[in-house]
CSV table of C-alpha atoms in Angstrom, one decimal:
chain,number,residue,atom,x,y,z
F,102,MET,CA,194.1,42.5,79.7
F,103,GLU,CA,192.3,45.8,80.5
F,104,LYS,CA,190.4,44.1,83.3
F,105,GLU,CA,193.5,42.8,84.9
F,106,LEU,CA,195.2,46.2,84.6
F,107,MET,CA,192.3,47.9,86.3
F,108,GLU,CA,192.4,45.3,89.1
F,109,LEU,CA,196.1,45.9,89.6
F,110,LEU,CA,195.6,49.7,89.7
F,111,ASN,CA,192.8,49.3,92.3
F,112,TRP,CA,195.1,47.0,94.4
F,113,VAL,CA,198.0,49.5,94.3
F,114,GLY,CA,195.7,52.4,95.4
F,115,THR,CA,194.1,50.4,98.2
F,116,ARG,CA,195.2,51.4,101.7
F,117,LYS,CA,196.9,48.5,103.6
F,118,PRO,CA,194.9,47.7,106.8
F,119,LEU,CA,196.7,48.3,110.1
F,120,SER,CA,195.7,44.8,111.3
F,121,PRO,CA,196.7,43.4,114.8
F,122,ALA,CA,198.8,40.8,113.0
F,123,ARG,CA,200.7,43.5,111.1
F,124,ARG,CA,201.4,45.4,114.3
F,125,ILE,CA,202.5,42.2,116.1
F,126,LYS,CA,205.0,41.4,113.3
F,127,GLU,CA,206.4,44.9,113.4
F,128,PHE,CA,206.9,44.6,117.2
F,129,GLN,CA,208.6,41.2,116.7
F,130,ARG,CA,210.9,42.6,114.0
F,131,ARG,CA,212.0,45.4,116.3
F,132,LEU,CA,212.9,43.0,119.0
F,133,GLN,CA,214.7,40.7,116.5
F,134,ARG,CA,216.9,43.6,115.4
F,135,THR,CA,218.0,44.2,119.0
F,136,LYS,CA,220.7,41.9,120.4
F,137,ASN,CA,220.8,40.4,123.9
F,138,GLY,CA,222.6,42.7,126.2
F,139,GLU,CA,221.7,45.9,124.4
F,140,ASP,CA,219.8,48.8,126.0
F,141,THR,CA,216.4,49.3,124.4
F,142,ARG,CA,213.0,51.0,124.9
F,143,VAL,CA,209.7,49.3,124.1
F,144,SER,CA,206.1,50.3,124.3
F,145,GLY,CA,203.0,48.1,124.7
F,146,PHE,CA,200.1,47.2,126.9
F,147,LEU,CA,200.9,45.7,130.3
F,148,VAL,CA,199.2,42.3,130.7
F,149,GLY,CA,200.0,41.9,134.3
F,150,ARG,CA,200.2,38.1,134.3
F,151,LYS,CA,203.2,35.9,135.0
F,152,PRO,CA,204.8,34.1,132.1
F,153,PRO,CA,205.3,30.3,132.3
F,154,TYR,CA,207.9,29.1,134.8
F,155,ALA,CA,208.7,32.6,136.1
F,156,PRO,CA,211.6,32.5,138.6
F,157,ALA,CA,211.1,33.8,142.2
F,158,ASP,CA,214.0,36.4,142.2
F,159,ALA,CA,211.8,39.2,140.8
F,160,VAL,CA,208.4,40.2,139.6
F,161,TYR,CA,207.8,38.9,136.0
F,162,CYS,CA,204.9,40.0,133.8
F,163,LEU,CA,203.9,40.1,130.1
F,164,LEU,CA,203.8,43.0,127.7
F,165,SER,CA,201.5,42.9,124.6
F,166,PRO,CA,202.0,44.9,121.4
F,167,ILE,CA,198.3,45.3,120.8
F,168,PRO,CA,195.5,46.8,123.0
F,169,PRO,CA,193.4,44.6,125.4
F,170,SER,CA,190.3,44.3,123.2
F,171,GLU,CA,192.3,43.0,120.2
F,172,LEU,CA,194.3,40.7,122.4
F,173,ILE,CA,191.2,39.1,123.9
F,174,THR,CA,189.5,38.7,120.5
F,175,LEU,CA,192.4,37.1,118.7
F,176,SER,CA,191.5,33.7,117.3
F,177,GLU,CA,193.6,30.6,118.2
F,178,ASN,CA,195.1,30.5,114.7
F,179,GLU,CA,196.3,34.2,114.7
F,180,PRO,CA,199.8,35.0,115.8
F,181,ARG,CA,200.5,36.3,119.3
F,182,MET,CA,203.5,38.0,120.7
F,183,TYR,CA,204.6,38.9,124.3
F,184,LEU,CA,207.7,40.4,125.9
F,185,VAL,CA,208.5,39.4,129.4
F,186,LEU,CA,209.3,42.3,131.8
F,187,ARG,CA,211.5,41.6,134.8
F,188,ILE,CA,210.8,44.1,137.6
F,189,THR,CA,212.9,44.5,140.7
F,190,GLU,CA,213.1,47.0,143.5
F,191,ARG,CA,215.4,49.1,141.4
F,192,THR,CA,212.8,49.5,138.6
F,193,ALA,CA,211.4,53.0,138.6
F,194,LEU,CA,207.6,53.0,138.1
F,195,ARG,CA,206.0,56.2,137.0
F,196,GLY,CA,202.4,57.1,136.0
F,197,ASP,CA,199.5,54.7,135.5
F,198,VAL,CA,201.1,51.2,135.6
F,199,ARG,CA,198.4,48.5,136.0
F,200,PRO,CA,197.0,45.6,133.9
F,201,GLY,CA,195.8,47.0,130.6
F,202,SER,CA,197.8,50.3,130.7
F,203,TYR,CA,199.8,51.5,127.8
F,204,VAL,CA,203.4,51.8,129.1
F,205,THR,CA,207.0,52.5,127.9
F,206,ALA,CA,209.6,50.2,129.4
F,207,GLU,CA,213.4,50.8,129.3
F,208,GLY,CA,216.1,48.3,130.1
F,209,VAL,CA,218.5,45.6,128.8
F,210,LEU,CA,217.1,43.0,126.4
F,211,ASP,CA,217.8,39.3,127.2
F,212,ALA,CA,216.5,35.8,126.4
F,213,TYR,CA,213.8,34.2,128.5
F,214,HIS,CA,214.4,30.6,129.6
F,215,TRP,CA,211.1,29.2,128.2
F,216,GLY,CA,210.2,29.0,124.5
F,217,ASN,CA,211.3,31.8,122.2
F,218,LEU,CA,210.2,34.6,124.5
F,219,ARG,CA,212.4,37.6,125.0
F,220,MET,CA,212.9,39.4,128.4
F,221,LEU,CA,213.6,43.0,129.3
F,222,HIS,CA,215.5,43.7,132.6
F,223,SER,CA,213.4,46.8,133.3
F,224,THR,CA,215.1,49.9,134.7
F,225,SER,CA,211.9,52.0,134.3
F,226,ILE,CA,208.3,51.5,133.4
F,227,GLU,CA,206.2,54.6,132.7
F,228,GLY,CA,202.5,54.8,132.0
F,229,ARG,CA,201.7,56.7,128.8
F,230,ASP,CA,198.7,58.2,127.2
F,231,TYR,CA,196.6,55.8,125.1
F,232,SER,CA,196.6,58.1,122.1
F,233,GLU,CA,200.4,57.8,121.8
F,234,TYR,CA,199.9,54.2,120.7
F,235,TRP,CA,197.9,55.1,117.6
F,236,LEU,CA,200.1,58.1,116.9
F,237,GLY,CA,203.0,55.8,116.5
F,238,TYR,CA,201.5,54.6,113.2
F,239,LYS,CA,201.1,57.9,111.4
F,240,ASN,CA,202.1,56.4,108.1
F,241,ALA,CA,198.9,54.3,108.2
F,242,ALA,CA,196.5,57.4,108.4
F,243,LEU,CA,193.7,57.8,105.9
F,244,SER,CA,193.2,60.9,103.8
F,245,LYS,CA,190.1,63.1,104.2
F,246,GLY,CA,188.7,61.8,101.0
F,247,GLU,CA,189.2,58.2,102.1
F,248,ILE,CA,187.4,58.9,105.4
F,249,GLU,CA,184.4,60.4,103.5
F,250,GLU,CA,184.3,57.6,101.0
F,251,LEU,CA,184.4,54.9,103.7
F,252,LEU,CA,181.6,56.5,105.7
F,253,SER,CA,179.4,57.2,102.6
F,254,ARG,CA,179.7,53.6,101.5
F,255,THR,CA,178.8,52.4,105.0
F,256,LEU,CA,176.1,54.7,106.3
F,257,TYR,CA,173.5,56.5,104.3
F,258,VAL,CA,172.0,59.7,105.7
F,259,GLY,CA,171.4,63.2,104.4
F,260,GLU,CA,174.4,65.2,103.2
F,261,GLU,CA,174.4,67.7,106.1
F,262,MET,CA,173.8,64.9,108.6
F,263,GLN,CA,176.6,63.0,107.1
F,264,LYS,CA,179.0,65.9,107.6
F,265,ALA,CA,177.9,66.4,111.1
F,266,LEU,CA,178.4,62.7,111.9
F,267,THR,CA,181.9,62.8,110.4
F,268,TYR,CA,182.9,65.9,112.4
F,269,ALA,CA,181.4,64.4,115.6
F,270,LEU,CA,183.7,61.3,115.4
F,271,TYR,CA,186.7,63.6,115.8
F,272,GLY,CA,185.5,65.1,119.1
F,273,THR,CA,186.1,68.8,119.6
F,274,PRO,CA,188.9,71.0,121.1
F,275,VAL,CA,188.4,72.5,124.5
F,276,VAL,CA,186.8,75.9,124.0
F,277,LEU,CA,188.4,78.5,126.3
F,278,GLY,CA,186.4,81.1,128.0
F,279,THR,CA,183.1,79.3,128.2
F,280,PRO,CA,181.4,79.0,131.6
F,281,GLU,CA,180.7,75.3,131.2
F,282,LYS,CA,183.7,73.0,131.9
F,283,TRP,CA,183.0,70.7,129.0
F,284,GLY,CA,185.3,68.1,127.6
F,285,GLU,CA,185.9,66.9,124.0
F,286,GLY,CA,182.5,65.2,123.5
F,287,VAL,CA,180.1,66.1,120.8
F,288,GLU,CA,176.4,65.3,120.7
F,289,PHE,CA,175.0,64.1,117.4
F,290,ALA,CA,171.3,64.0,118.4
F,291,VAL,CA,168.5,63.1,116.0
F,292,TYR,CA,164.8,63.2,117.0
F,293,ARG,CA,161.8,61.5,115.4
F,294,TYR,CA,159.0,63.3,113.6
F,295,ARG,CA,155.7,61.3,113.9
F,296,ALA,CA,156.8,57.9,112.6
F,297,GLU,CA,159.6,56.0,114.5
F,298,ASN,CA,160.6,53.7,111.7
F,299,GLU,CA,163.2,56.1,110.2
F,300,LEU,CA,164.7,56.7,113.6
F,301,LEU,CA,165.0,52.9,114.3
F,302,ALA,CA,166.7,52.5,111.0
F,303,LEU,CA,169.2,55.2,111.9
F,304,TRP,CA,169.8,53.6,115.3
F,305,THR,CA,170.6,50.2,113.5
F,306,ALA,CA,173.1,52.0,111.3
F,307,LEU,CA,174.8,53.8,114.2
F,308,LYS,CA,174.9,50.6,116.2
F,309,TYR,CA,176.8,48.9,113.3
F,310,LEU,CA,179.3,51.8,113.2
F,311,HIS,CA,179.7,51.6,117.0
F,312,SER,CA,180.3,47.8,116.9
F,313,LEU,CA,183.4,48.4,114.8
F,314,ILE,CA,185.0,50.7,117.4
F,315,PRO,CA,187.3,49.0,119.8
F,316,TRP,CA,186.1,48.4,123.4
F,317,GLU,CA,188.6,51.0,124.7
F,318,LEU,CA,186.8,53.7,122.8
F,319,ARG,CA,183.3,52.8,123.7
F,320,LEU,CA,181.5,54.4,126.7
F,321,ARG,CA,180.6,51.4,128.8
F,322,ARG,CA,179.9,50.6,132.4
F,323,GLU,CA,182.4,47.7,132.3
F,324,ARG,CA,185.8,48.8,133.6
F,325,PHE,CA,187.6,45.5,132.7
F,326,ILE,CA,187.6,43.1,129.8
F,327,GLU,CA,188.2,39.4,130.4
F,328,GLY,CA,189.4,36.5,128.3
F,329,MET,CA,192.1,33.9,128.0
F,330,ASP,CA,195.3,33.1,126.1
F,331,PRO,CA,194.8,29.6,124.6
F,332,PHE,CA,198.5,29.0,124.1
F,333,LEU,CA,199.8,30.0,127.5
F,334,ASP,CA,196.6,29.0,129.2
F,335,LEU,CA,196.3,32.3,131.1
F,336,ASP,CA,193.2,34.0,132.3
F,337,LEU,CA,193.3,37.7,131.4
F,338,ARG,CA,191.6,40.6,133.1
F,339,LEU,CA,192.6,43.9,131.7
F,340,GLY,CA,191.6,47.5,132.5
F,341,ASN,CA,190.8,50.2,129.9
F,342,PRO,CA,194.0,52.2,129.0
F,343,ASN,CA,192.0,55.0,127.4
F,344,SER,CA,191.9,58.1,129.6
F,345,THR,CA,191.3,60.5,126.7
F,346,GLY,CA,188.0,62.4,126.1
F,347,LEU,CA,187.3,60.3,123.0
F,348,ARG,CA,184.8,57.7,123.8
F,349,TYR,CA,181.7,56.9,121.8
F,350,PHE,CA,178.2,56.1,123.0
F,351,VAL,CA,175.2,54.7,121.1
F,352,PRO,CA,172.1,53.5,123.0
F,353,TYR,CA,172.3,49.7,123.4
F,354,SER,CA,168.6,48.9,123.5
F,355,LYS,CA,165.3,50.3,122.2
F,356,ARG,CA,164.5,51.2,125.8
F,357,SER,CA,167.5,53.5,125.9
F,358,LEU,CA,166.2,55.4,122.8
F,359,HIS,CA,163.5,56.9,125.0
F,360,GLY,CA,166.0,58.1,127.6
F,361,VAL,CA,169.8,57.8,128.0
F,362,PRO,CA,170.7,55.8,131.2
F,363,LYS,CA,171.8,58.0,134.1
F,364,TRP,CA,175.4,56.7,134.1
F,365,ALA,CA,175.8,57.7,130.5
F,366,SER,CA,173.7,60.9,130.7
F,367,ARG,CA,176.1,62.4,133.1
F,368,LYS,CA,179.1,61.9,130.9
F,369,LEU,CA,177.2,63.2,127.8
F,370,MET,CA,176.0,66.3,129.6
F,371,GLU,CA,179.6,67.1,130.7
F,372,LYS,CA,180.7,66.4,127.1
F,373,ARG,CA,183.0,63.6,128.3
F,374,ALA,CA,182.0,61.4,125.4
F,375,VAL,CA,180.8,61.5,121.8
F,376,GLY,CA,177.1,60.8,121.8
F,377,LEU,CA,175.5,59.3,118.7
F,378,LEU,CA,172.0,59.7,119.9
F,379,PRO,CA,168.8,58.7,118.1
F,380,GLU,CA,166.1,60.0,120.4
F,381,ASN,CA,162.9,57.9,119.9
F,382,ARG,CA,160.6,60.6,121.2
F,383,ASP,CA,158.8,63.6,119.8
F,384,ALA,CA,161.0,66.5,119.0
F,385,ASP,CA,160.8,69.2,121.8
F,386,PRO,CA,162.9,72.4,121.4
F,387,THR,CA,163.1,72.8,125.2
F,388,GLU,CA,164.5,69.3,125.9
F,389,VAL,CA,167.9,69.5,127.6
F,390,MET,CA,169.8,67.2,125.3
F,391,ALA,CA,168.5,69.0,122.2
F,392,ARG,CA,169.6,72.3,123.7
F,393,ILE,CA,173.2,71.2,124.4
F,394,SER,CA,173.6,69.1,121.2
F,395,GLU,CA,175.9,70.6,118.6
F,396,THR,CA,173.6,69.1,115.9
F,397,PRO,CA,170.0,68.5,117.1
F,398,PHE,CA,168.5,67.1,113.8
F,399,VAL,CA,164.9,66.0,113.3
F,400,LEU,CA,164.0,63.2,110.9
F,401,VAL,CA,161.3,64.8,108.9
F,402,PRO,CA,159.2,63.0,106.2
F,403,ARG,CA,160.9,64.5,103.2
F,404,GLU,CA,164.1,62.7,104.0
F,405,GLU,CA,164.9,59.1,102.8
F,406,ARG,CA,165.1,56.5,105.5
F,407,PRO,CA,168.7,56.0,106.8
F,408,TYR,CA,170.3,52.7,106.3
F,409,TYR,CA,173.7,51.0,106.4
F,410,GLU,CA,175.5,48.4,104.3
F,411,ARG,CA,178.1,46.1,105.8
F,412,ASN,CA,181.5,47.3,104.5
F,413,ARG,CA,184.3,44.8,104.9
F,414,GLU,CA,186.9,47.4,103.8
F,415,MET,CA,185.7,49.7,106.6
F,416,GLU,CA,185.9,46.9,109.1
F,417,GLY,CA,189.5,46.2,108.1
F,418,LEU,CA,190.5,49.9,108.1
F,419,ILE,CA,189.1,50.8,111.6
F,420,PRO,CA,192.6,50.9,113.1
F,421,ASN,CA,193.7,53.2,110.3
F,422,PHE,CA,190.6,55.3,111.0
F,423,LEU,CA,191.6,55.6,114.7
F,424,VAL,CA,195.1,56.7,113.7
F,425,THR,CA,193.6,59.4,111.6
F,426,ILE,CA,191.2,60.6,114.4
F,427,PHE,CA,194.0,60.8,116.9
F,428,ILE,CA,196.2,62.7,114.5
F,429,GLY,CA,193.4,65.2,114.0
F,430,ARG,CA,193.0,65.5,117.7
F,431,THR,CA,196.7,66.6,118.1
F,432,ARG,CA,196.3,69.2,115.4
F,433,LEU,CA,193.9,71.2,117.4
F,434,THR,CA,193.7,70.8,121.2
F,435,SER,CA,192.0,74.0,122.2
F,436,MET,CA,190.2,77.1,120.8
F,437,ASN,CA,189.8,80.6,121.9
F,438,PRO,CA,186.5,82.2,120.7
F,439,GLY,CA,188.1,85.6,121.1
F,440,THR,CA,190.2,84.9,118.0
F,441,LEU,CA,187.2,84.0,115.8
F,442,GLU,CA,185.9,87.5,115.1
F,443,GLU,CA,185.1,86.7,111.5
F,444,PHE,CA,183.1,83.6,112.5
F,445,ARG,CA,181.3,85.7,115.2
F,446,ARG,CA,180.2,88.3,112.7
F,447,LYS,CA,179.0,85.6,110.3
F,448,PHE,CA,177.0,84.0,113.1
F,449,ILE,CA,175.3,87.3,113.9
F,450,ARG,CA,174.5,87.9,110.2
F,451,TRP,CA,173.1,84.3,109.9
F,452,GLN,CA,170.8,84.9,112.9
F,453,GLU,CA,169.5,88.1,111.2
F,454,ARG,CA,168.7,86.3,108.0
F,455,LYS,CA,166.8,83.6,109.9
F,456,ARG,CA,164.8,86.2,111.7
F,457,GLU,CA,163.8,87.8,108.4
F,458,GLU,CA,163.0,84.4,106.9
F,459,TYR,CA,161.0,82.8,109.7
F,460,GLY,CA,159.9,85.8,111.9
F,461,GLU,CA,158.3,84.9,115.2
F,462,ASP,CA,158.9,81.1,114.8
F,463,PHE,CA,162.7,81.7,114.8
F,464,GLU,CA,162.3,84.1,117.8
F,465,ALA,CA,160.6,81.3,119.7
F,466,LEU,CA,163.7,79.0,119.0
F,467,ILE,CA,166.1,81.7,120.2
F,468,SER,CA,164.2,82.3,123.5
F,469,PRO,CA,166.2,81.6,126.7
F,470,ARG,CA,164.8,78.0,126.9
F,471,GLY,CA,164.9,77.4,123.1
F,472,LEU,CA,167.4,75.2,121.4
F,473,MET,CA,168.8,78.0,119.2
F,474,ASN,CA,169.4,80.3,122.2
F,475,PRO,CA,172.3,82.5,120.9
F,476,SER,CA,174.4,82.4,124.1
F,477,LEU,CA,174.5,78.6,124.0
F,478,ARG,CA,174.3,78.0,120.3
F,479,TYR,CA,177.2,80.2,119.4
F,480,HIS,CA,179.6,78.3,121.7
F,481,LEU,CA,178.2,75.0,120.4
F,482,ASN,CA,178.9,76.2,116.9
F,483,VAL,CA,182.4,77.1,117.8
F,484,ARG,CA,182.8,73.5,119.2
F,485,LEU,CA,181.5,72.1,115.9
F,486,LEU,CA,183.8,74.4,114.0
F,487,GLY,CA,186.7,72.9,116.0
F,488,SER,CA,185.6,69.3,115.2
F,489,ALA,CA,185.5,70.3,111.5
F,490,ALA,CA,188.9,71.8,111.7
F,491,ARG,CA,190.3,68.6,113.1
F,492,PHE,CA,188.8,66.7,110.2
F,493,GLU,CA,190.0,69.2,107.6
F,494,GLY,CA,193.4,69.6,109.1
F,495,GLY,CA,193.0,73.3,110.1
F,496,LEU,CA,190.6,76.2,110.0
F,497,ASN,CA,189.5,77.6,106.7
F,498,ARG,CA,186.5,79.6,105.3
F,499,SER,CA,184.8,76.6,103.7
F,500,ILE,CA,184.4,75.0,107.2
F,501,ALA,CA,182.3,78.0,108.4
F,502,ARG,CA,180.0,77.6,105.3
F,503,ASP,CA,179.5,73.9,106.2
F,504,ILE,CA,178.6,74.9,109.8
F,505,PHE,CA,176.0,77.3,108.7
F,506,ARG,CA,174.5,74.8,106.2
F,507,ILE,CA,174.2,72.3,109.1
F,508,ASN,CA,172.5,75.1,111.1
F,509,ASP,CA,170.1,75.8,108.2
F,510,THR,CA,169.1,72.1,108.1
F,511,VAL,CA,168.6,72.0,111.8
F,512,VAL,CA,166.4,75.2,111.8
F,513,ASN,CA,164.4,74.0,108.8
F,514,ASP,CA,163.7,70.7,110.6
F,515,TRP,CA,162.5,72.4,113.8
F,516,MET,CA,160.3,74.9,111.9
F,517,VAL,CA,158.3,71.8,110.7
F,518,VAL,CA,158.1,70.7,114.3
F,519,LEU,CA,156.9,74.1,115.6
F,520,LYS,CA,154.0,74.2,113.1
F,521,ASP,CA,152.7,71.0,114.7
F,522,ARG,CA,153.4,72.3,118.2
F,523,PRO,CA,151.8,75.7,118.3
F,524,ASP,CA,151.5,75.5,122.1
F,525,VAL,CA,155.2,75.1,122.5
F,526,ALA,CA,155.9,77.9,120.0
F,527,MET,CA,153.6,80.3,121.8
F,528,ARG,CA,155.1,79.5,125.2
F,529,LEU,CA,158.6,80.1,123.9
F,530,LEU,CA,157.6,83.3,122.1
F,531,LYS,CA,156.0,84.8,125.3
F,532,GLU,CA,159.2,84.0,127.1
F,533,TYR,CA,161.2,85.7,124.4
F,534,GLU,CA,159.0,88.8,124.5
F,535,ARG,CA,159.6,89.2,128.3
F,536,TYR,CA,163.2,90.0,127.5
F,537,ILE,CA,162.5,92.2,124.5
F,538,PRO,CA,160.8,95.7,124.7
F,539,ARG,CA,157.6,96.3,122.7
F,540,ASP,CA,158.9,99.4,121.0
F,541,VAL,CA,160.1,98.5,117.5
F,542,ARG,CA,163.3,100.6,117.6
F,543,ALA,CA,164.2,99.5,121.1
F,544,ASN,CA,163.4,95.9,120.2
F,545,ARG,CA,165.9,96.1,117.3
F,546,ALA,CA,168.6,97.8,119.5
F,547,LEU,CA,168.3,95.2,122.2
F,548,ARG,CA,168.5,92.4,119.7
F,549,ILE,CA,171.7,93.8,118.4
F,550,PHE,CA,173.1,93.9,122.0
F,551,SER,CA,171.9,90.3,122.6
F,552,ASP,CA,173.7,89.1,119.5
F,553,LEU,CA,176.9,90.8,120.5
F,554,ALA,CA,176.7,89.5,124.1
F,555,SER,CA,175.8,86.0,123.1
F,556,THR,CA,178.8,85.6,120.8
F,557,SER,CA,181.3,87.3,123.2
F,558,PRO,CA,183.6,84.9,125.1
F,559,GLN,CA,182.6,86.4,128.5
F,560,GLY,CA,179.1,87.6,127.6
F,561,GLU,CA,180.3,91.2,127.9
F,562,VAL,CA,180.1,94.0,125.4
F,563,THR,CA,182.0,97.3,125.6
F,564,LYS,CA,180.0,100.5,125.3
F,565,GLU,CA,182.1,101.5,122.3
F,566,GLU,CA,181.3,98.2,120.5
F,567,PHE,CA,177.5,98.5,121.2
F,568,LEU,CA,177.5,102.2,120.2
F,569,ARG,CA,179.3,101.4,117.0
F,570,ALA,CA,176.9,98.5,116.2
F,571,LEU,CA,173.9,100.8,116.7
F,572,LEU,CA,175.4,103.5,114.4
F,573,ASP,CA,176.1,100.8,111.8
F,574,ALA,CA,172.4,99.8,112.1
F,575,GLY,CA,171.2,103.4,111.2
F,576,PHE,CA,170.7,104.9,114.7
F,577,SER,CA,171.9,108.5,115.1
F,578,PRO,CA,174.6,109.2,117.7
F,579,SER,CA,172.2,110.9,120.1
F,580,ASP,CA,169.6,108.1,119.8
F,581,ALA,CA,172.2,105.4,120.2
F,582,GLY,CA,173.6,107.0,123.5
F,583,GLU,CA,170.0,107.6,124.8
F,584,MET,CA,169.1,103.9,124.0
F,585,ILE,CA,172.0,102.6,126.0
F,586,GLU,CA,171.1,104.7,129.1
F,587,ARG,CA,167.4,103.7,128.7
F,588,PHE,CA,168.3,100.0,128.7
F,589,ILE,CA,170.4,100.3,131.8
F,590,ALA,CA,167.6,102.3,133.6
F,591,ALA,CA,164.9,99.8,132.5
F,592,GLY,CA,167.0,96.8,133.8
F,593,TYR,CA,167.6,95.1,130.4
F,594,ILE,CA,171.4,95.5,130.7
F,595,TYR,CA,173.7,96.4,133.5
F,596,GLU,CA,177.3,97.7,133.8
F,597,PRO,CA,179.3,95.4,136.1
F,598,PHE,CA,182.5,97.4,135.3
F,599,GLN,CA,182.8,100.9,133.9
F,600,GLY,CA,182.5,100.7,130.1
F,601,ARG,CA,181.4,97.1,130.0
F,602,LEU,CA,177.8,95.9,129.6
F,603,ARG,CA,176.1,92.6,130.2
F,604,LEU,CA,172.5,91.4,129.5
F,605,VAL,CA,170.2,90.8,132.4
F,606,GLU,CA,169.0,87.2,132.1
């Protein structure tokens, strides 16, 4: 009896999958509740093919309640559902209306003269954003705990890497005030250290996760998906309705692990896609993708080999997963670093602690061409903070702690790399020293200015702010004022506008 009771409790607590069949039935019920001759409004994906025995008095095409990839992959035994759209010269067409598009159609519902199909005398058809489709199923969203449990039972990686991967799946809000016109993409990059077996295992795991994601959300070269409807005997060729910044890329072959294809690299560099990137090459702190990655991890020997387990529950709940991600996306669409003063101060303090802990090795990483360069890394951290806020449902203090734990893991990994690459460490350190004076007090003062400038939205620091920071660091008022004038005269900083200072790079 106890066993049956536990099974019943587990069944009650299980989230119901938002399967294609469930959505098709819901669409069918909505149409059944509407009588012929009534005005109605329906949304779905435009198939763009004629229904059987279509009259010649207008343009007739089919509307599907499920996205192209699900429609193409339905088996012969699974239920299908279409609505016929009747389009005349009086039908208003707005937005992106083409085969595969997600559209909203308004008009009068009627019967179609073949089979049990229904028809809409369309007065208007409007192309809508793909995300609106998933937002229409908000009641099927998963909780934060359910997302974490599903991922942890599907992919096994280190704790901080697991958090970074979870955040990356949500994309990131657009960060205002940054010079780069980046999109919502996040780069979850992982480099090998000596052996490649661990990295290949991670790639296999990420490929499995990527295979669960619908075609509309994968970054692919193919612009169309093709298939056929076995019941109506129609060939289907549908475009991708997804015009959002959320698309996911995982290298398709072992060859791509040594270098992302050019067509995908451009999108990833512009942050137009989420890159889940196992890089099968030796870790290099000057490599471009490592520098612009929000989380450039290295698989060091102390970590257990990543792996995955096939999770049928995860496979069934992928539509629910997508609903949750798109809900998180609407919660936070943009961020202004100017409003994150507390996070900025924490970032500066975190850098100081790492300088004290690692000394010259950390200074090599924060050189202009190093992957922890403060000007770039702060903005990347703000982006990661936005991704975490989407996952958590809003900004809170615990998120900042998670970001800095991820940073700690990244820096610890790269310290191992630098010990094996003294030539790279020396080259970066020399580059760093060219921008920092030899005098100890001047070195410290310029470091303070660099931290302030790198975490400023526009890269500018007011004289008052710099002076206040020097006084807080123990400089006397006369020494602080003299130091500012000395830096300007020596060409370390300049004054583009009166009272505002910038670092010469």
